[in-house]
mmCIF file of C-alpha atoms in Angstrom:
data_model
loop_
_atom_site.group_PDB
_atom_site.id
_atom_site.type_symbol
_atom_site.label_atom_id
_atom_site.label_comp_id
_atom_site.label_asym_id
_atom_site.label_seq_id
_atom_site.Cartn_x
_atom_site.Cartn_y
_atom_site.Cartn_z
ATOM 1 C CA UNK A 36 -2.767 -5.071 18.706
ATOM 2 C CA UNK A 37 -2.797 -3.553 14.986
ATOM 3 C CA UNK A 38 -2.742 -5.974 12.057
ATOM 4 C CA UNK A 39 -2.465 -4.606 8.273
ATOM 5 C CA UNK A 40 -3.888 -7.658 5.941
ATOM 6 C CA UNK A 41 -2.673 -7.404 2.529
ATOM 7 C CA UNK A 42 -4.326 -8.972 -0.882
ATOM 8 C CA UNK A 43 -4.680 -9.041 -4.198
ATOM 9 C CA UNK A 44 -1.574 -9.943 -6.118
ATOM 10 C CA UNK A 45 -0.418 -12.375 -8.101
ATOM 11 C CA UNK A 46 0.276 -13.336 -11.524
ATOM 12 C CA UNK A 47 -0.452 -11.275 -14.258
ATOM 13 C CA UNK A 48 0.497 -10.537 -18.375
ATOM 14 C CA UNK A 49 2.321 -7.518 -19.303
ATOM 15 C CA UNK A 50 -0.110 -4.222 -19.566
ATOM 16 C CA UNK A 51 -2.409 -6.221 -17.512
ATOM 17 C CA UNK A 52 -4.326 -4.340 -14.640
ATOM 18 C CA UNK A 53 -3.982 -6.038 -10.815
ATOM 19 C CA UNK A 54 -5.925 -4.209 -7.507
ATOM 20 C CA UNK A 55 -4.448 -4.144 -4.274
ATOM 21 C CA UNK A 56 -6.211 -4.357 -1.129
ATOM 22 C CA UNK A 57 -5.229 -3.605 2.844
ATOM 23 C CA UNK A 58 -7.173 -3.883 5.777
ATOM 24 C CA UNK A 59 -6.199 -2.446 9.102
ATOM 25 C CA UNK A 60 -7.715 -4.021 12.196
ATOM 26 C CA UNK A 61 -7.573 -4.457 16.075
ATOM 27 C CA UNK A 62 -7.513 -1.583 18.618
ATOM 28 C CA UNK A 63 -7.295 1.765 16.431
ATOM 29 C CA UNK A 64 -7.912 5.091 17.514
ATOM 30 C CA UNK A 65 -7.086 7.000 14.326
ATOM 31 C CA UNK A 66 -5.341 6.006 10.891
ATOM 32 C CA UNK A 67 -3.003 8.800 9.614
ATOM 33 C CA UNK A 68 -1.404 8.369 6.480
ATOM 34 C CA UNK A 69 -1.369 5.049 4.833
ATOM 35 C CA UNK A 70 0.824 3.939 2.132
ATOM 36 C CA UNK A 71 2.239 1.331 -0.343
ATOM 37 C CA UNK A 72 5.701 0.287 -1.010
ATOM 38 C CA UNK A 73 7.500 -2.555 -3.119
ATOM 39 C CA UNK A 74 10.049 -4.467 -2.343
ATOM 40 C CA UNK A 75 11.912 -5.995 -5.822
ATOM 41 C CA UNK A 76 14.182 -9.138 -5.901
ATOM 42 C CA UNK A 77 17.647 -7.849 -4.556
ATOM 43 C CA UNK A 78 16.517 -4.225 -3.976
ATOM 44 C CA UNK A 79 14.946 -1.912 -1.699
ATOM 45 C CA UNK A 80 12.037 -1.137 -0.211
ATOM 46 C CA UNK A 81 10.696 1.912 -2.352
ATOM 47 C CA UNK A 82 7.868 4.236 -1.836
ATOM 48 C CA UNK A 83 5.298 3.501 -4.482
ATOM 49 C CA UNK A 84 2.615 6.016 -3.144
ATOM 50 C CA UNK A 85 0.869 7.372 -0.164
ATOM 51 C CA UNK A 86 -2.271 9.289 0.849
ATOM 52 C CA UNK A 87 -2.964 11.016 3.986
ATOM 53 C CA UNK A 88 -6.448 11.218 6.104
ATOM 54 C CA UNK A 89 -7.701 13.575 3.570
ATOM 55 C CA UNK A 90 -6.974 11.731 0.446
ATOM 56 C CA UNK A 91 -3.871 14.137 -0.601
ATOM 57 C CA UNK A 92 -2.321 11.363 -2.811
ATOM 58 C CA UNK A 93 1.259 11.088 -3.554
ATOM 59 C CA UNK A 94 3.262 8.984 -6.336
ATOM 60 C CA UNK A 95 6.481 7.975 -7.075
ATOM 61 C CA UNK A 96 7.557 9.568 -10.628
ATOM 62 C CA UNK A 97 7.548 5.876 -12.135
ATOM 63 C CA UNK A 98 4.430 5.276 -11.155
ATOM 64 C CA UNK A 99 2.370 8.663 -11.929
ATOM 65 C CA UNK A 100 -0.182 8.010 -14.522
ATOM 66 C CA UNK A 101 -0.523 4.293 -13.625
ATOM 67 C CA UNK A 102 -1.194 3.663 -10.326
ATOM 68 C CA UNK A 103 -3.742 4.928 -8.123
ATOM 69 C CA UNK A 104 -4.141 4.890 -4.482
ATOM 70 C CA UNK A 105 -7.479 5.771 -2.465
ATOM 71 C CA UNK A 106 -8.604 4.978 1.008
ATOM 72 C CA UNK A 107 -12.154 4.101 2.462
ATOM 73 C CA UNK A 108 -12.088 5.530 5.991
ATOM 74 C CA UNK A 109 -14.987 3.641 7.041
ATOM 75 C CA UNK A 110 -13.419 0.369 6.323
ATOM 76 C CA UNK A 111 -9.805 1.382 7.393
ATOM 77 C CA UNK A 112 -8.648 0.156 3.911
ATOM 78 C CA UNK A 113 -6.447 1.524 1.348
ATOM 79 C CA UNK A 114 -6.037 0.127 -2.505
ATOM 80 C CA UNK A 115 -4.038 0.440 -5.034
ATOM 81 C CA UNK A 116 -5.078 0.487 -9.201
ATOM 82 C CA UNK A 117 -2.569 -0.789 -10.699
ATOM 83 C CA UNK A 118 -2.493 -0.427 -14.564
ATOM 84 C CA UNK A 119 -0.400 -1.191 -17.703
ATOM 85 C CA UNK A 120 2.000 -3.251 -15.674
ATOM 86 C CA UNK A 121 5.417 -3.914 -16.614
ATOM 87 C CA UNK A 122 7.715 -6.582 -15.770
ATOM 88 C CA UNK A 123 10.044 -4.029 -13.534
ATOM 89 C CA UNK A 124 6.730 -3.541 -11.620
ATOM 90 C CA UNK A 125 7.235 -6.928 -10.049
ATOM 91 C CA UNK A 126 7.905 -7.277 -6.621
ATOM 92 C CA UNK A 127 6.720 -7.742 -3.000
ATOM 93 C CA UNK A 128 4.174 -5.261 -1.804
ATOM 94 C CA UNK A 129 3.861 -3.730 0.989
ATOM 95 C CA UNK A 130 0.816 -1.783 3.058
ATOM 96 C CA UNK A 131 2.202 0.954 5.549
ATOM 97 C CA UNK A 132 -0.136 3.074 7.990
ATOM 98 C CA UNK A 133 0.846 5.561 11.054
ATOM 99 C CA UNK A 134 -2.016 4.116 13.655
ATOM 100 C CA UNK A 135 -2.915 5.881 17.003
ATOM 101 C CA UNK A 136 -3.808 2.921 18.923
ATOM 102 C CA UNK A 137 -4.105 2.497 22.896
ATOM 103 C CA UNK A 138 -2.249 5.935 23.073
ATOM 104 C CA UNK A 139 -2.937 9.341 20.630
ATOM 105 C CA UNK A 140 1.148 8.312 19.789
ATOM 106 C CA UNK A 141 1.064 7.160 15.849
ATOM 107 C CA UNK A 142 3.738 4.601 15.031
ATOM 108 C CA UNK A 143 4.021 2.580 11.697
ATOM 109 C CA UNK A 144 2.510 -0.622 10.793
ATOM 110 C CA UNK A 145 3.479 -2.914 7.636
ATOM 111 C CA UNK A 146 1.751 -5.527 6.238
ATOM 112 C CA UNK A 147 3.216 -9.196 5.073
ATOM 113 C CA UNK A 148 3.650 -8.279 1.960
ATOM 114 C CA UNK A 149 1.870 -9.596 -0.930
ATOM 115 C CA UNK A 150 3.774 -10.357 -4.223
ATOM 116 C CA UNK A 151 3.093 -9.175 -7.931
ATOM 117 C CA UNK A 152 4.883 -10.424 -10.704
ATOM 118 C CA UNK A 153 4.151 -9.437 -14.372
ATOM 119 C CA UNK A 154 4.827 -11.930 -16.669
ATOM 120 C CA UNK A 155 5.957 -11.220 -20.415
#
C-alpha cells in the first residue's frame, strides 16, 4: 500500500507566498517522477509542474518564474514554492508520483488534494 500525504495550503493574500508539501509512504521500491497538479472550481485537472528522479524540473508556462518544485529523495517528498500568488492560482492541489512498489511495474499515485485559495 502507497499513500501520498499532502499539506500546506490554505488561505492566503494576493502576492503572498504558500509551500506545499507531499509525503509518499508504505511499501516503495523506487519513486520515478513526481508531480503537482491543480484542480480549479469547475475546471480541470492541469499540470502545474513535475520533476523526475534527477531533479529535471518542468513548469507549466503560467507558472514559470513563480513556482518551484524540488524533491528530497531521502524523505520521498516533493514541494512546491509557491510565490506572488494570484487569485486564478486558487484551487485544489494535487501530489502525483509513478511508484515501483511490490513489483519493478510504476503506476501513479495522487494525493487528497489540498486546497489554496488566494484571497484579494
Amino acid at each position: 500500500q502507497v499513500q501520498l500525504v499532502e499539506s500546506g495550503g490554505g488561505l492566503v493574500q494576493i502576492g503572498e507566498s504558500l509551500r506545499l508539501s507531499c509525503a509518499a509512504s508504505g511499501r516503495i521500491l523506487r519513486i520515478y517522477d513526481m508531480g503537482w497538479y491543480r484542480q480549479a472550481p469547475g475546471g480541470l485537472r492541469d499540470l502545474v509542474a513535475s520533476i523526475t528522479m534527477d531533479g529535471n524540473a518542468y513548469y507549466a508556462d503560467s507558472m514559470k518564474g513563480r513556482f518551484t518544485i524540488s524533491r528530497d529523495n531521502a524523505k520521498n517528498t516533493v514541494y512546491l514554492q509557491m510565490a506572488s500568488l494570484k487569485p486564478e492560482d486558487t484551487a485544489v492541489y494535487y501530489c502525483n508520483a509513478h511508484i515501483s512498489s511490490l513489483t519493478p511495474t510504476a503506476y501513479p499515485y495522487w494525493g487528497q488534494g489540498t486546497p489554496v485559495t488566494v484571497s484579494s
